[in-house]
XYZ file of C-alpha atoms in Angstrom:
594
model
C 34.592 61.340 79.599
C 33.019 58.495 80.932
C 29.574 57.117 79.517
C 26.629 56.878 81.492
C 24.479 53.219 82.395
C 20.594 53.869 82.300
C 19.241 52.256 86.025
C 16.270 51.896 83.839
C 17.154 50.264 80.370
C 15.651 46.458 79.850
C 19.298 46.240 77.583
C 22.537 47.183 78.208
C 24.839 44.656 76.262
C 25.480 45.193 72.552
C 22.774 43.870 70.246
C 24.620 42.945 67.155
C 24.922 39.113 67.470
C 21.316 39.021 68.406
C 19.237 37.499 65.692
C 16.616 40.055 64.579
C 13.619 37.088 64.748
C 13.386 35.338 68.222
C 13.944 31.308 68.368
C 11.014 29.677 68.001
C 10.134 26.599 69.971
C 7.913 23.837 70.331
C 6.990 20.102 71.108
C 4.542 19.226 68.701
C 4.641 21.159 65.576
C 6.824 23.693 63.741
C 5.974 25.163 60.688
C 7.716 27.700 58.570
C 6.748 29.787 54.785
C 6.824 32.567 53.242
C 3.470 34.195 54.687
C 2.122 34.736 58.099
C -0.764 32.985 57.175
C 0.572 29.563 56.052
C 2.211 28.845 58.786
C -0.630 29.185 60.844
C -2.752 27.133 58.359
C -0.203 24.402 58.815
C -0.303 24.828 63.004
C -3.488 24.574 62.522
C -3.916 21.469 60.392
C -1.380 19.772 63.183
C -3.743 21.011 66.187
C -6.813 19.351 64.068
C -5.213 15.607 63.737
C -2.871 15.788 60.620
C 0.805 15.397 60.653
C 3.639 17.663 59.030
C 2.578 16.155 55.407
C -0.740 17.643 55.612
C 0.447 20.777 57.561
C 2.977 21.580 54.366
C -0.128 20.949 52.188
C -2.205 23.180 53.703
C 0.591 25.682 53.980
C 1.732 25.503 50.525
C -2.219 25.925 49.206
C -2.429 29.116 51.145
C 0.888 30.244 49.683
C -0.828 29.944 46.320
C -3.212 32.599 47.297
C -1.979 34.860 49.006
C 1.684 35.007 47.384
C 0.491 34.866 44.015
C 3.452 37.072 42.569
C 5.451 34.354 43.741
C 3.448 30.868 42.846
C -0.427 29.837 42.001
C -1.276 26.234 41.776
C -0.824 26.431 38.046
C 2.675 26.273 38.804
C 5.314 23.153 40.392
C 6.304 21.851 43.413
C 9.719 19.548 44.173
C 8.834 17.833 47.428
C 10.900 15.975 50.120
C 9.472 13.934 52.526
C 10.999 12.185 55.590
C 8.857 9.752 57.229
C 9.677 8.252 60.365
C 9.237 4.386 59.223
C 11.361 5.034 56.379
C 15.044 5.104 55.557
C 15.273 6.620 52.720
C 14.333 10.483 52.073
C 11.592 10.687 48.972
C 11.527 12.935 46.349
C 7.950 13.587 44.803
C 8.707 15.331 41.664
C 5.852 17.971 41.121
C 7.687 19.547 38.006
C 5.538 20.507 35.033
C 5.373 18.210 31.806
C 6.197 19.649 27.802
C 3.106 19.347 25.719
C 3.614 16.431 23.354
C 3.276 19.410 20.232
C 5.966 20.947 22.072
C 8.850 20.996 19.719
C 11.948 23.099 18.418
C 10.912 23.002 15.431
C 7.078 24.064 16.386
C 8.976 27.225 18.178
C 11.144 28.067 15.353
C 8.197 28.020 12.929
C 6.333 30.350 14.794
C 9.753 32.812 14.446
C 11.181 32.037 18.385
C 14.961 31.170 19.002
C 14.116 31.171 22.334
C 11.228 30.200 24.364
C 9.242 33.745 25.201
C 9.082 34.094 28.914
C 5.343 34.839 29.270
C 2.273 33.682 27.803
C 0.666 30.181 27.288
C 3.232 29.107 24.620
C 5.784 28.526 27.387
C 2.949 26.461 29.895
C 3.389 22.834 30.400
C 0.821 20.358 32.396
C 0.607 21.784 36.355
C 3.054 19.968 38.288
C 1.687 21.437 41.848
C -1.706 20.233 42.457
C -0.567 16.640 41.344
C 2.209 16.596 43.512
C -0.004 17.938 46.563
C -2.717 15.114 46.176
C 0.968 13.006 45.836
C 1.976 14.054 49.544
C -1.388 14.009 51.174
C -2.174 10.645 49.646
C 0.913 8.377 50.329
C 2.440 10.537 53.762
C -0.744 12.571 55.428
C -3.481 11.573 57.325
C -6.096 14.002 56.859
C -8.718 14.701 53.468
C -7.989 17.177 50.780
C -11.323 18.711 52.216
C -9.250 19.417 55.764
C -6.021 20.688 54.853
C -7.664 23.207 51.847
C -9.938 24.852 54.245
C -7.535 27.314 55.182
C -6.901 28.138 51.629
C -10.879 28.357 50.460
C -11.308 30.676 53.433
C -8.981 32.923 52.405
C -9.711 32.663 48.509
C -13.789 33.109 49.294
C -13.763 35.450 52.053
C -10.128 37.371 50.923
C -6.790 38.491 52.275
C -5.144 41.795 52.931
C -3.181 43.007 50.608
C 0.912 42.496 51.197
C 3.489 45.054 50.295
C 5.270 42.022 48.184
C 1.961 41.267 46.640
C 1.680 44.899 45.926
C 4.801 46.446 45.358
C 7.973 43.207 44.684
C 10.067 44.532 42.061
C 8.805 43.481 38.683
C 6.593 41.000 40.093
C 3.940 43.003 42.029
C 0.702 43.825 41.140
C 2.397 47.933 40.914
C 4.576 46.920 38.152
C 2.083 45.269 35.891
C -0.989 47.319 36.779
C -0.853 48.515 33.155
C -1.116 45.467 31.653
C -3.560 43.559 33.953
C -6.140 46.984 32.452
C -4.889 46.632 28.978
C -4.072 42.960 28.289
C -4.860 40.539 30.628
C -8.138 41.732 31.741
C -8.885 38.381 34.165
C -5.643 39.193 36.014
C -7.109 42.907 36.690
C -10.481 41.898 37.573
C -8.641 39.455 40.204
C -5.885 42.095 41.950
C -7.432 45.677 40.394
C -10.546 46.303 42.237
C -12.710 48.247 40.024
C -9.881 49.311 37.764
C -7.261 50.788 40.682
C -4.271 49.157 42.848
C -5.190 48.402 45.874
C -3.870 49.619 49.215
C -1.515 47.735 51.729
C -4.232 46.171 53.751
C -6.825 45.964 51.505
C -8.962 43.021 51.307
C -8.688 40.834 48.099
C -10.946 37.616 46.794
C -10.193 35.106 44.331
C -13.986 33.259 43.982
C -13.000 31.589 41.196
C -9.821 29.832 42.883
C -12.343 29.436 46.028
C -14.756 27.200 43.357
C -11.968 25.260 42.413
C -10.900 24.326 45.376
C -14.333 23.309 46.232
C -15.093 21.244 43.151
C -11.988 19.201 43.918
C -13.215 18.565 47.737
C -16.690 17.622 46.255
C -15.219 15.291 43.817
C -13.247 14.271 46.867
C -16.413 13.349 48.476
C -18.357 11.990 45.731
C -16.580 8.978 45.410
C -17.050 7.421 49.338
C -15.232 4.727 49.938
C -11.490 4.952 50.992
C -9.262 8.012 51.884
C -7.273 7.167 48.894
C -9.843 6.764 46.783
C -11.304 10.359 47.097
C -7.479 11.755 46.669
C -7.694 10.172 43.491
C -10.657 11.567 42.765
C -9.737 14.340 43.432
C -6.762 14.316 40.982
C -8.474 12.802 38.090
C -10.821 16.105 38.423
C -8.059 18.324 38.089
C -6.088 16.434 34.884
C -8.864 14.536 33.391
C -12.375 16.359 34.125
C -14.036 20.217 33.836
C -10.931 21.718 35.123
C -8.707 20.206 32.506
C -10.873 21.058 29.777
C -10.980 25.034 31.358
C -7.138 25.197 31.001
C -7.047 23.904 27.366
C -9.451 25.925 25.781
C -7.631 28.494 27.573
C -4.213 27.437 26.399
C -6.027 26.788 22.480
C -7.428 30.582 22.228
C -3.761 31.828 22.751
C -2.076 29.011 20.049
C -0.608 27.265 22.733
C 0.338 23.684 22.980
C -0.896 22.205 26.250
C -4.175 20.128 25.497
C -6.522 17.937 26.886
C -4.163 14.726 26.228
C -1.124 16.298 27.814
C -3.264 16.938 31.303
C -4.875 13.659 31.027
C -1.720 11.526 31.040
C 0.586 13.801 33.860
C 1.606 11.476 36.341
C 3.817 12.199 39.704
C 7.384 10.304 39.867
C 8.310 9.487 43.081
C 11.917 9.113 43.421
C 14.651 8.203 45.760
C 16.558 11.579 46.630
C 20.015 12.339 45.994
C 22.904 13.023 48.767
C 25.888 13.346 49.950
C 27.202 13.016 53.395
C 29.497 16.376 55.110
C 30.763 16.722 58.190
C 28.696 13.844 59.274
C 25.188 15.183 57.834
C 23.198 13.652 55.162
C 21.889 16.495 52.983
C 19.371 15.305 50.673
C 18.256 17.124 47.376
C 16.190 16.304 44.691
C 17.499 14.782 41.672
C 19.281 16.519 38.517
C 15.865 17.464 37.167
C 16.399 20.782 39.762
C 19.706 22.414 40.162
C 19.938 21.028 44.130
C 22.702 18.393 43.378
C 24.937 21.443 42.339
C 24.459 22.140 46.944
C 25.931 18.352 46.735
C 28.160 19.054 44.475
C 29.713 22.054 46.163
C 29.789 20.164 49.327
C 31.890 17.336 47.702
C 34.454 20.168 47.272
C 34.158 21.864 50.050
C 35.339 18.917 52.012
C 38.550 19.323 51.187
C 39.420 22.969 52.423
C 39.401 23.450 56.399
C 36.391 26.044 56.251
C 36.401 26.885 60.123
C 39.846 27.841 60.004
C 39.238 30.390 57.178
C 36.782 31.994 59.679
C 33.374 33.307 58.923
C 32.377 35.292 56.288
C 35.935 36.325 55.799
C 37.701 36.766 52.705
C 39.313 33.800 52.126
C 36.290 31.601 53.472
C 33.958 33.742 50.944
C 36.422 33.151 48.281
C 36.546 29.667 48.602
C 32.515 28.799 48.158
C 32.412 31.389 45.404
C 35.173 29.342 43.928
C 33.168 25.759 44.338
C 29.470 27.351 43.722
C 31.187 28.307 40.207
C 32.498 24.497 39.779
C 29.268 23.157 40.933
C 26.772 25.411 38.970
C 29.160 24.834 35.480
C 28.648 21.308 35.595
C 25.098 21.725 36.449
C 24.793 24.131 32.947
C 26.766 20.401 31.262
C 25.252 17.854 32.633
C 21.788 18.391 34.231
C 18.315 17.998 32.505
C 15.700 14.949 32.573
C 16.975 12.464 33.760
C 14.322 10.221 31.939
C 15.527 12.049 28.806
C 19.210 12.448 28.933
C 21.976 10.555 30.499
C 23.425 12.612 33.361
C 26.483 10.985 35.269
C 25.257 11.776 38.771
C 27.381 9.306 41.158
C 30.264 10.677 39.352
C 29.193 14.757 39.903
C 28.532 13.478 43.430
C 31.662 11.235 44.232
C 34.657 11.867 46.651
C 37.043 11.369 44.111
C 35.501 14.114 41.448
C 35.108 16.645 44.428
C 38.571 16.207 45.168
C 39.777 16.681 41.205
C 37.449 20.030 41.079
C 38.963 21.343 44.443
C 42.358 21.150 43.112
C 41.434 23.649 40.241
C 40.576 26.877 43.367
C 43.539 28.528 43.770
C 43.710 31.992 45.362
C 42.206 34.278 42.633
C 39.108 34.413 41.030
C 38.560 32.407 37.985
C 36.784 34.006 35.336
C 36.221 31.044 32.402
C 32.849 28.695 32.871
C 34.603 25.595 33.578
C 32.965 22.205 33.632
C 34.406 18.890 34.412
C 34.534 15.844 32.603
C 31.975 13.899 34.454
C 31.965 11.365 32.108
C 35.563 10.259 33.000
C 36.035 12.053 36.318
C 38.821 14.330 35.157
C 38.613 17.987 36.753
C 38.191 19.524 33.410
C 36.245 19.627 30.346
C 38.036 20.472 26.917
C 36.810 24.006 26.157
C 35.449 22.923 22.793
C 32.618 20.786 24.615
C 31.727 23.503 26.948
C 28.206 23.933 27.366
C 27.766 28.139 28.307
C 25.276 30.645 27.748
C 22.836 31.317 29.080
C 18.976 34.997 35.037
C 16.981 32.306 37.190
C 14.072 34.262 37.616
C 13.080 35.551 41.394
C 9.735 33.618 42.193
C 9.066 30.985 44.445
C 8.412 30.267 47.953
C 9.324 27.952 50.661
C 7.217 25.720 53.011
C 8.606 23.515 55.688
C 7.074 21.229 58.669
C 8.123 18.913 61.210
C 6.020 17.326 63.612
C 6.584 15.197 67.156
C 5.951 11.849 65.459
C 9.095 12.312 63.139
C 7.434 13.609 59.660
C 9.839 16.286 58.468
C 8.724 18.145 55.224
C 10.840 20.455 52.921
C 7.775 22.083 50.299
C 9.333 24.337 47.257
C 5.866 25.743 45.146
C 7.213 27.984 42.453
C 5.749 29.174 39.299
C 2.514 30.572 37.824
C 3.066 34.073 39.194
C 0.662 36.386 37.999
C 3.896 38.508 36.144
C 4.493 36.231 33.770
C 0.683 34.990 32.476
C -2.621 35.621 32.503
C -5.217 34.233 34.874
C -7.382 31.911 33.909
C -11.039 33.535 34.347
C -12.756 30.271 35.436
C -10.177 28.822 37.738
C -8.401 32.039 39.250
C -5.023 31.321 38.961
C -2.122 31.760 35.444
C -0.282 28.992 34.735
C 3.236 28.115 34.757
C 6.244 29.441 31.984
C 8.471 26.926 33.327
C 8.939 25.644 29.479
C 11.150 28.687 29.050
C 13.800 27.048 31.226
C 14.413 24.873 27.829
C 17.046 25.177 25.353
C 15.623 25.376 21.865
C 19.453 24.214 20.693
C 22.202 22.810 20.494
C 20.060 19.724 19.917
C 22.328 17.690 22.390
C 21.845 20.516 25.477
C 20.652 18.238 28.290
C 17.718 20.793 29.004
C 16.676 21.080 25.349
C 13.004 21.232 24.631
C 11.092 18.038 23.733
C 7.657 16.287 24.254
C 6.357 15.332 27.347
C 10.210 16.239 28.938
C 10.370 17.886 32.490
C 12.555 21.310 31.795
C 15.081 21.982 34.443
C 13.954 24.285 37.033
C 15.667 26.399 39.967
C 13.193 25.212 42.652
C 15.402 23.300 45.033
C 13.822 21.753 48.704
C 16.620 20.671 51.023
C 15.879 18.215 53.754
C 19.355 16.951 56.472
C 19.745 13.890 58.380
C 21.997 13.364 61.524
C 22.573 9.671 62.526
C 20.218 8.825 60.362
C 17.432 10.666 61.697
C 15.913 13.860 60.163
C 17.261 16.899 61.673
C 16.856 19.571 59.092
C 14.359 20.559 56.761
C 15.044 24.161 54.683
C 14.725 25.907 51.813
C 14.427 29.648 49.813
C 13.027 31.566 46.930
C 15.155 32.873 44.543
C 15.887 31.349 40.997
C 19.551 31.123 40.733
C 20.518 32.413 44.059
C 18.321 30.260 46.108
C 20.644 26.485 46.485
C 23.661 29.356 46.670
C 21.942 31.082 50.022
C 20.958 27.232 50.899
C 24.671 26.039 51.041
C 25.424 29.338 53.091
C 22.892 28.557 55.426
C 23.775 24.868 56.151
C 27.477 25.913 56.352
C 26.873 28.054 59.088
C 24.554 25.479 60.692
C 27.649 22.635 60.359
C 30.781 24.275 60.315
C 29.855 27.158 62.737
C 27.181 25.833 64.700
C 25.037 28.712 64.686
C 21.891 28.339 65.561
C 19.186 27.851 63.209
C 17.115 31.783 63.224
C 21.257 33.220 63.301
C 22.333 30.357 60.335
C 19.256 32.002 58.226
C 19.796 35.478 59.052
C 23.760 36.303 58.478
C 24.619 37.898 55.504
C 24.504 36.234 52.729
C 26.543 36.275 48.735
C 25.450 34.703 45.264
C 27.516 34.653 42.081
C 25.911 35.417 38.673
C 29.030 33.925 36.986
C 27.232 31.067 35.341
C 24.528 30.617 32.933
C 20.965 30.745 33.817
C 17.725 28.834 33.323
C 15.037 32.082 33.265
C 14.648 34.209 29.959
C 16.860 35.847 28.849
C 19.621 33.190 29.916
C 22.231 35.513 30.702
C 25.159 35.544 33.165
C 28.006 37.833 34.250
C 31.602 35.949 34.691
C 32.790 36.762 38.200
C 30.414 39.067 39.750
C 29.467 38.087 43.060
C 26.468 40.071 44.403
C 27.020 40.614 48.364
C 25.107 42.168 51.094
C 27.825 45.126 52.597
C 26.924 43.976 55.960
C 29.244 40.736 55.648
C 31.989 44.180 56.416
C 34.438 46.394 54.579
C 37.351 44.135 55.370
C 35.416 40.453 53.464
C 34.739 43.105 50.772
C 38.312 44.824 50.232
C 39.771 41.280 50.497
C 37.400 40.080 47.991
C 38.595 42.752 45.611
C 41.976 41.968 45.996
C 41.434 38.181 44.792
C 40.159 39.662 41.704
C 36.135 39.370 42.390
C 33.815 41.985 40.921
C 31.279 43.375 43.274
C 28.073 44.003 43.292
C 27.073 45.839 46.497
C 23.867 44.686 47.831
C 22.150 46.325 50.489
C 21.573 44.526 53.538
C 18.833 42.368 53.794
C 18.364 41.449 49.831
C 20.183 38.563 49.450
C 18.341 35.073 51.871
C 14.957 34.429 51.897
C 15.281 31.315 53.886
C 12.483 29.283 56.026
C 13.507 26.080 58.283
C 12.618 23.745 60.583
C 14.444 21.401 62.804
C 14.990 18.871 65.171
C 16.581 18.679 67.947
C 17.857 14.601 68.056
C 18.170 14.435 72.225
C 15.337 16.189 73.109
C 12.889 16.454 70.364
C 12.064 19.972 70.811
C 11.230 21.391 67.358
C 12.414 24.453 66.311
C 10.965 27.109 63.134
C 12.900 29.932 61.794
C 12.375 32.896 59.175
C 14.197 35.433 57.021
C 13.379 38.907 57.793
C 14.702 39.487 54.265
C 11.209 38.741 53.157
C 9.452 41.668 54.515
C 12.877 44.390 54.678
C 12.769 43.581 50.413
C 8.938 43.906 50.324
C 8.978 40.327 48.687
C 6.655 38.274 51.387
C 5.996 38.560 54.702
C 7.909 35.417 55.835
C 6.847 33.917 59.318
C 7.911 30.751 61.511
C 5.354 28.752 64.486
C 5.923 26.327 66.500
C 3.697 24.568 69.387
């Protein structure tokens, strides 16, 4: 029997290609994070004077308060910047710092073999507010007064309560309730109002975070004189004044190692970014201090299989970035760490010629050994008995990007200092970071073992495209592990498929735990491959049949992506969002544009 047309629907065509976020458009400003709020802090910012720099300042303060199960200023921040008088895409390296007590041997004497997860043994110097100041002084245009308005408002005045904030697996105030009553008793008095978990909506303060802010704006002030003067200022209060000495007595009352000394000598590298050029796009990453050259690496492969004739999301296409991602991420568990501590051969992991040695090793079934080139000499393979293997990238982080009409293009990546894994700090309102347990405690010639005043490789991976030489893409994602795996995805289906950018962010999405990790407990599971079952039963049977083991994820838990971009004929700027965030209860993602 024939169906009937409703004379009255609004929608009659099929609606599964339609993107579940609209497009978002503008001409000035686009903006794009991991909470409503920041991206209106950063529209806002843009509407007062500043430029894309200070809007992804502003954006990524507000982050810090009102995402705190996913990053507080305590924690990092890998930036990159593209300005439009400059060439070359700039890294500002906001990781944290080891303590110069920080030691093996200082671990193993207090009875660790690895570095505990939690607590102020694993902190290191705050990378984030260092690498804020970093931006705003060298790239924006307005004060650190301006752009941390919108965070002080919300810190003094409060916030509604989230369901991420309140109910993120393992990471939401829900799970560690019991502890914030029993144990960390500043975290409860911060997200327990008198003793209870709030409700969904309920308004929350941080006063503490809200002085903070506002001593570093005084300080800011204090000083007169030039804009960069008071940014200074501004930074020596944080590493070398009242706030420094708050986080070491802190960090001394729980035998930790960060001190005075350690804060007072953190500097901010600012470094050329890496790339590599595909399909006639320059994607830039930070350097091999993060995991993102493993995206490059990946790429370098990936150039040599035809990827649009494997067809999206199919079997074969799936199969083949599995296949690279485990290359990539093998030789990122060899060679990456410090790269002012260890030698790692990055033109080599980058080259033509090694992506072309490591493509040669996919074949049609899944592999199930860790295998790791020979960077050193460019051969596809690394004799088994100098394998590096062992050790899940943790889930925090969020994602801040910003382009404006002048040509700034920003890719922010704050991570770290979630309220799971540390106690706040009563005077200053915010934990601080556990990145140290990314560190290896041995084999003493691991590229990422521990040692004094070493950055520890960390997940937290910005990603920032140029096309002729002009910036076109700025993106990024939570997600430990998973997050440059979902990044690659996304720019695939940007380049090869020319999907537009809300649809690139929001198909569904894969991640392989078949390597080893950075987070606590450093584990990993050879050839699983976690998917979402809305990539379709046939990708998944013919997945099966090339010898991958599943893990079926439900739809809408495996993304988390934010990005800008810009169109190159027209100019119009364009923000997208994952709806992941708020279908996982993880953030309520959001994308503006003016």
């Amino acid at each position: 029997m024939a169906g009937f047309q409703s004379t009255r629907s609004f929608r009659a065509k099929p609606t599964e290609t339609v993107t579940f976020h609209p497009r978002i458009f503008g001409r000035r400003g686009a903006v794009a994070a991991e909470h409503y709020l920041a991206p209106m802090a950063g529209i806002e910012i843009l509407k007062q004077g500043g430029n894309a720099i200070d809007a992804a300042v502003a954006a990524s303060l507000v982050e810090g308060v009102v995402n705190p199960q996913m990053h507080t200023i305590g924690g990092e921040i890998p930036i990159l910047i593209a300005a439009p008088d400059e060439r070359e895409v700039v890294c500002i390296n906001g990781n944290t710092v080891a303590p110069a007590a920080a030691t093996p041997e200082a671990f193993r004497r207090r009875g660790f073999d690895k570095i505990p997860p939690e607590g102020a043994l694993a902190a290191g110097v705050p990378g984030a507010p260092g690498a804020l100041l970093e931006a705003l002084r060298r790239y924006g245009r307005l004060s650190f007064a301006d752009v941390s308005a919108p965070a002080f408002d919300l810190a003094r005045n409060g916030f509604p309560v989230h369901s991420g904030l309140l109910r993120q697996h393992k990471f939401g105030i829900l799970d560690n309730a019991e502890r914030f009553r029993s144990a960390w008793t500043s975290s409860g008095d911060l997200y327990l109002p008198n003793g209870r978990v709030p409700q969904e909506g309920e308004i929350v303060r941080n006063p503490a975070l809200a002085d903070m802010l506002a001593f570093l704006a005084a300080e800011e002030r204090r000083v007169g004189g030039s804009r960069d003067a008071g940014l200074r200022a501004a930074f020596d209060a944080f590493y070398k004044g009242d706030i420094a000495r708050e986080i070491a007595t802190f960090v001394a009352q729980r035998d930790g190692f960060l001190t005075r000394e350690d804060l007072a000598r953190f500097e901010v590298p600012v470094e050329r970014a890496v790339s590599v050029c595909y399909a006639g796009v320059d994607l830039y990453k930070c350097g091999p201090w993060t995991q993102g050259p493993a995206v490059l690496q990946s790429l370098s492969i990936l150039k040599n299989f035809d990827l649009s004739a494997l067809g999206h999301n199919t079997a074969a296409y799936v199969h083949v970035v599995v296949e690279a991602m485990k290359l990539a991420f093998a030789d990122r568990e060899q060679f990456y760490g410090d790269p002012d501590h260890v030698a790692v051969p990055i033109e080599t992991l980058l080259s033509d010629a090694y992506g072309v040695a490591r493509a040669a090793l996919i074949t049609d079934d899944a592999d199930r050994a860790l295998r790791p080139g020979d960077a050193w000499t460019g051969g596809a393979l690394l004799p088994p008995a100098d394998r590096l293997g062992g050790s899940s990238w943790g889930p925090g982080t969020v994602h801040v990007d910003a382009m404006d009409q002048e040509g700034y293009s920003a890719a922010f990546t704050p991570s770290g200092a979630w309220i799971k894994s540390a106690e706040v700090v009563p005077a200053l309102g915010f934990p601080l970071g556990v990145r140290l347990s990314n560190c290896q405690l041995q084999p003493a010639h691991h590229p990422n073992v521990l040692a004094p005043f070493k950055r520890p490789r960390t997940t937290i991976s910005p990603s920032l495209a140029l096309k002729d030489g002009k910036p076109w893409l700025a993106f990024g994602s939570m997600g430990g592990d998973q997050q440059d795996q979902w990044q690659l995805q996304f720019f695939l289906n940007r380049v090869v498929f020319d999907m537009p950018l809300q649809a690139a962010i929001e198909a569904p999405k894969f991640s392989s735990e078949h390597f080893p990790a950075l987070f606590h407990p450093h584990d990993f599971y050879l050839n699983r491959l976690r998917i979402e079952t809305s990539i379709g039963q046939d990708t998944l049977d013919g997945l099966t049949a090339r010898g991958h083991e599943l893990d079926l994820a439900p739809a809408w838990t495996e993304g988390f992506l934010c990005g800008t971009e810009r169109n190159p004929e027209t100019g119009v700027l364009e923000a997208g969002s994952d709806p992941r965030g708020n279908k996982s209860e993880v953030f309520p993602a959001f994308a503006l544009a003016y």
